[in-house]
Short mmCIF file of C-alpha atoms in Angstrom, two decimals:
data_model
loop_
_atom_site.label_atom_id
_atom_site.label_comp_id
_atom_site.label_asym_id
_atom_site.label_seq_id
_atom_site.Cartn_x
_atom_site.Cartn_y
_atom_site.Cartn_z
CA ASP A 1282 -20.83 43.64 18.96
CA THR A 1283 -21.82 40.00 18.72
CA ALA A 1284 -20.27 38.63 15.59
CA VAL A 1285 -17.73 36.45 13.88
CA SER A 1286 -14.45 38.28 13.47
CA GLN A 1287 -11.36 37.40 11.46
CA THR A 1288 -7.84 38.76 11.36
CA PRO A 1289 -6.17 39.86 9.24
CA LYS A 1290 -8.59 41.23 6.66
CA TYR A 1291 -5.92 41.26 3.95
CA LEU A 1292 -2.82 39.10 3.69
CA VAL A 1293 -0.23 39.42 0.95
CA THR A 1294 2.70 37.03 1.07
CA GLN A 1295 5.29 35.20 -1.00
CA MET A 1296 5.10 31.61 -2.19
CA GLY A 1297 6.57 29.19 0.29
CA ASN A 1298 5.77 31.23 3.39
CA ASP A 1299 3.69 30.02 6.33
CA LYS A 1300 0.78 32.15 7.52
CA SER A 1301 -2.11 32.00 9.97
CA ILE A 1302 -5.61 33.43 9.96
CA LYS A 1303 -7.49 33.86 13.23
CA CYS A 1304 -11.21 33.58 13.83
CA GLU A 1305 -13.28 34.32 16.90
CA GLN A 1306 -17.00 34.17 17.54
CA ASN A 1307 -18.86 35.53 20.54
CA LEU A 1308 -22.24 34.09 19.61
CA GLY A 1309 -21.93 31.14 21.96
CA HIS A 1310 -22.01 28.69 19.05
CA ASP A 1311 -20.72 25.13 19.27
CA THR A 1312 -19.58 24.70 15.70
CA MET A 1313 -17.12 26.68 13.60
CA TYR A 1314 -16.14 26.38 9.95
CA TRP A 1315 -13.58 27.48 7.41
CA TYR A 1316 -14.64 28.13 3.83
CA LYS A 1317 -12.61 29.07 0.75
CA GLN A 1318 -14.08 31.36 -1.92
CA ASP A 1319 -12.06 31.26 -5.12
CA SER A 1320 -11.74 33.85 -7.86
CA LYS A 1321 -14.95 32.59 -9.47
CA LYS A 1322 -16.79 33.26 -6.19
CA PHE A 1323 -17.37 29.57 -5.53
CA LEU A 1324 -17.68 29.04 -1.78
CA LYS A 1325 -16.58 25.65 -0.54
CA ILE A 1326 -16.26 24.21 2.93
CA MET A 1327 -12.80 23.20 4.11
CA PHE A 1328 -13.20 22.25 7.78
CA SER A 1329 -15.77 22.09 10.51
CA TYR A 1330 -15.14 21.89 14.26
CA ASN A 1331 -17.67 21.08 16.96
CA ASN A 1332 -16.60 21.84 20.54
CA LYS A 1333 -12.93 21.85 19.50
CA GLU A 1334 -13.27 18.52 17.69
CA LEU A 1335 -12.79 18.15 13.94
CA ILE A 1336 -15.98 16.80 12.35
CA ILE A 1337 -15.56 17.71 8.67
CA ASN A 1338 -12.33 17.71 6.73
CA GLU A 1339 -12.89 18.08 3.02
CA THR A 1340 -10.21 17.18 0.49
CA VAL A 1341 -7.90 19.95 1.52
CA PRO A 1342 -4.08 19.66 1.22
CA ASN A 1343 -2.45 18.83 4.52
CA ARG A 1344 -0.58 22.13 4.28
CA PHE A 1345 -3.79 23.54 5.78
CA SER A 1346 -4.14 22.83 9.48
CA PRO A 1347 -7.01 24.17 11.57
CA LYS A 1348 -6.55 24.63 15.30
CA SER A 1349 -9.28 25.21 17.83
CA PRO A 1350 -7.95 26.27 21.26
CA ASP A 1351 -11.51 26.63 22.56
CA LYS A 1352 -14.98 26.57 21.06
CA ALA A 1353 -14.96 30.32 20.43
CA HIS A 1354 -11.82 30.24 18.29
CA LEU A 1355 -10.84 28.42 15.12
CA ASN A 1356 -7.55 29.40 13.52
CA LEU A 1357 -6.24 28.32 10.13
CA HIS A 1358 -2.54 27.77 9.59
CA ILE A 1359 -1.22 27.35 6.06
CA ASN A 1360 2.26 26.00 5.37
CA SER A 1361 4.31 26.43 2.20
CA LEU A 1362 1.84 28.76 0.52
CA GLU A 1363 1.21 28.25 -3.20
CA LEU A 1364 -0.19 30.57 -5.88
CA GLY A 1365 -3.40 28.54 -5.97
CA ASP A 1366 -4.05 29.31 -2.32
CA SER A 1367 -4.95 32.88 -3.27
CA ALA A 1368 -8.61 33.27 -2.35
CA VAL A 1369 -10.92 34.75 0.25
CA TYR A 1370 -11.17 32.61 3.36
CA PHE A 1371 -14.32 32.86 5.45
CA CYS A 1372 -14.83 31.68 8.97
CA ALA A 1373 -18.38 30.87 10.09
CA SER A 1374 -20.15 29.56 13.17
CA SER A 1375 -23.46 27.98 14.07
CA GLN A 1376 -25.15 25.88 16.68
CA ALA A 1377 -24.70 22.16 16.16
CA GLY A 1378 -27.07 19.71 14.53
CA ARG A 1379 -29.98 20.91 12.45
CA ALA A 1380 -29.17 24.52 13.39
CA ALA A 1381 -26.08 24.19 11.20
CA ASN A 1382 -28.20 25.66 8.44
CA GLU A 1383 -28.02 29.04 10.21
CA GLN A 1384 -24.38 29.88 9.80
CA PHE A 1385 -22.97 33.30 10.58
CA PHE A 1386 -20.02 34.35 8.48
CA GLY A 1387 -17.08 36.56 9.26
CA PRO A 1388 -15.98 39.36 6.91
CA GLY A 1389 -13.38 37.22 5.16
CA THR A 1390 -9.60 37.27 4.81
CA ARG A 1391 -8.35 38.06 1.32
CA LEU A 1392 -5.14 36.07 0.82
CA THR A 1393 -2.87 36.91 -2.10
CA VAL A 1394 0.14 34.70 -2.74
CA LEU A 1395 2.78 36.24 -5.02
CA GLN B 151 -22.85 16.75 -12.65
CA LYS B 152 -22.24 19.30 -9.90
CA GLU B 153 -24.24 18.83 -6.71
CA VAL B 154 -25.75 22.32 -6.92
CA GLU B 155 -26.20 24.30 -10.12
CA GLN B 156 -26.87 28.02 -10.15
CA ASP B 157 -26.74 30.48 -13.03
CA PRO B 158 -24.00 33.02 -12.20
CA GLY B 159 -25.70 35.92 -14.02
CA PRO B 160 -25.34 38.84 -13.86
CA LEU B 161 -29.05 39.46 -13.75
CA SER B 162 -29.94 43.12 -14.37
CA VAL B 163 -33.41 44.44 -13.56
CA PRO B 164 -34.99 47.86 -13.05
CA GLU B 165 -36.09 48.96 -9.60
CA GLY B 166 -39.50 47.57 -8.71
CA ALA B 167 -39.16 44.42 -10.81
CA ILE B 168 -39.89 40.92 -9.55
CA VAL B 169 -36.70 38.86 -9.47
CA SER B 170 -36.53 35.09 -9.73
CA LEU B 171 -33.35 33.27 -8.70
CA ASN B 172 -33.04 29.52 -9.06
CA CYS B 173 -30.93 26.50 -8.20
CA THR B 174 -31.14 22.85 -9.09
CA TYR B 175 -29.55 20.05 -7.13
CA SER B 176 -28.85 16.38 -7.60
CA ASN B 177 -28.52 14.91 -4.10
CA SER B 178 -31.79 13.83 -2.48
CA ALA B 179 -30.05 13.74 0.93
CA PHE B 180 -30.16 17.52 1.25
CA GLN B 181 -32.51 18.37 4.10
CA TYR B 182 -32.41 22.15 4.47
CA PHE B 183 -32.49 24.78 1.77
CA MET B 184 -31.09 28.24 2.33
CA TRP B 185 -30.55 31.49 0.53
CA TYR B 186 -27.60 33.68 1.46
CA ARG B 187 -26.92 37.21 0.27
CA GLN B 188 -23.36 38.44 -0.20
CA TYR B 189 -22.51 42.06 -0.80
CA SER B 190 -19.22 42.85 -2.51
CA ARG B 191 -16.23 42.21 -0.23
CA LYS B 192 -18.43 41.01 2.63
CA GLY B 193 -19.29 37.66 4.13
CA PRO B 194 -22.51 35.86 3.17
CA GLU B 195 -25.54 36.52 5.37
CA LEU B 196 -28.48 34.19 5.75
CA LEU B 197 -31.70 35.47 4.18
CA MET B 198 -34.07 32.56 4.51
CA TYR B 199 -34.17 28.84 5.07
CA THR B 200 -36.75 26.11 4.70
CA TYR B 201 -36.81 22.35 5.00
CA SER B 202 -39.99 21.34 3.24
CA SER B 203 -41.45 21.65 -0.22
CA GLY B 204 -43.63 24.70 -0.69
CA ASN B 205 -43.32 28.42 -0.18
CA LYS B 206 -42.00 30.47 2.70
CA GLU B 207 -42.47 34.22 2.74
CA ASP B 208 -40.52 36.91 4.61
CA GLY B 209 -41.35 40.46 3.62
CA ARG B 210 -40.43 40.98 -0.01
CA PHE B 211 -38.69 37.60 -0.19
CA THR B 212 -40.29 34.24 -0.96
CA ALA B 213 -38.36 30.98 -0.93
CA GLN B 214 -39.80 28.06 -2.86
CA VAL B 215 -38.70 24.44 -2.74
CA ASP B 216 -39.80 21.61 -5.00
CA LYS B 217 -38.13 18.47 -3.70
CA SER B 218 -39.63 16.24 -6.38
CA SER B 219 -37.97 18.32 -9.10
CA LYS B 220 -34.91 19.16 -6.95
CA TYR B 221 -35.46 22.81 -7.66
CA ILE B 222 -35.34 25.81 -5.34
CA SER B 223 -36.17 29.43 -6.02
CA LEU B 224 -35.97 32.83 -4.38
CA PHE B 225 -38.38 35.53 -5.46
CA ILE B 226 -37.81 39.17 -4.63
CA ARG B 227 -40.78 41.51 -5.02
CA ASP B 228 -40.45 45.25 -5.56
CA SER B 229 -36.69 44.94 -5.96
CA GLN B 230 -34.56 47.82 -4.68
CA PRO B 231 -31.07 49.01 -5.61
CA SER B 232 -30.00 47.89 -2.13
CA ASP B 233 -30.85 44.32 -3.20
CA SER B 234 -27.90 44.42 -5.61
CA ALA B 235 -25.66 41.62 -4.39
CA THR B 236 -24.75 38.03 -5.10
CA TYR B 237 -27.36 35.50 -3.99
CA LEU B 238 -26.16 32.03 -3.10
CA CYS B 239 -28.36 29.03 -2.63
CA ALA B 240 -27.05 26.62 -0.01
CA LEU B 241 -28.18 23.11 0.83
CA LEU B 242 -27.47 21.25 4.03
CA GLY B 243 -26.74 17.56 4.13
CA VAL B 244 -23.64 16.55 6.08
CA ALA B 245 -22.20 19.98 5.32
CA LEU B 246 -23.40 23.17 3.70
CA THR B 247 -23.02 23.03 -0.09
CA PHE B 248 -23.27 26.32 -1.93
CA GLY B 249 -24.25 27.16 -5.46
CA LYS B 250 -21.89 29.46 -7.34
CA GLY B 251 -24.13 32.46 -6.70
CA THR B 252 -26.12 34.74 -8.99
CA MET B 253 -25.08 38.38 -9.21
CA LEU B 254 -28.14 40.65 -9.14
CA LEU B 255 -28.00 44.28 -10.26
CA VAL B 256 -31.04 46.45 -9.57
CA SER B 257 -30.86 49.80 -11.33
CA PRO B 258 -32.73 52.88 -10.04
#
C-alpha cells in the first residue's frame, strides 16, 4: 500500500527516557513533516525536511531531534522525555513548493510519558 | 490573537442536515486554504483545498473562501453519520497552520 507509515503506534515510557519514532513514506514525496497534536487536539508543525534538508524548525525544545537518512524517511528522536511531551505525533509528506498544501498524514504515534 | 480561529464544537446535527463549518484567520500571507477530516485515533486526511476567493464544490462538500473578510467555510450537504469526525481548517503560508478543529456528530 502506498502510504505514510509510523512506528510504533503507541509508546508508553518513563520521564527522563530517550525514545525514537520512525516514519516512512513510499509516495515519492520530497518533503516530510512532524506534527504534534496535544490533548486539546491542536495540531502544530514541529519540523519540515525537504530532500533530507531541514527547512522548518518551529520553537521546539532541542531535546527533539529529527533525522532524515533519505528522503523517504524522517525519524524523530526525543531525549530526556518530560510529562508535557505526552501527545500524538504525526508524520506527513508532500511534494515541495505549492503542493505542500496536499499533505498526507501517517496514523500517528500516541506517546504517553509517566 | 491566534492566527487561525475555529470553533471546537461539538456540532450535533441529524442525518440529512446541511452543515456549516467555519474558520477565521488573521494573516494575509496565507495562500492556500484547506479542509482536513480526522476520524478518531486516525491521521488527518485532505478533503479539499482552494487558493482563491469563491466557492469550490466536490460532491456533497463545498469550500468557500472570502479573503477580504479572512473567512473560510466548509459546507456539507445531506450529512451522513459517516461524516462524524473532526474537521480542521488549514492554511498554507510558509508552513501549514491548522485550526483547532470542529467535532461534528451526525446522528441517524
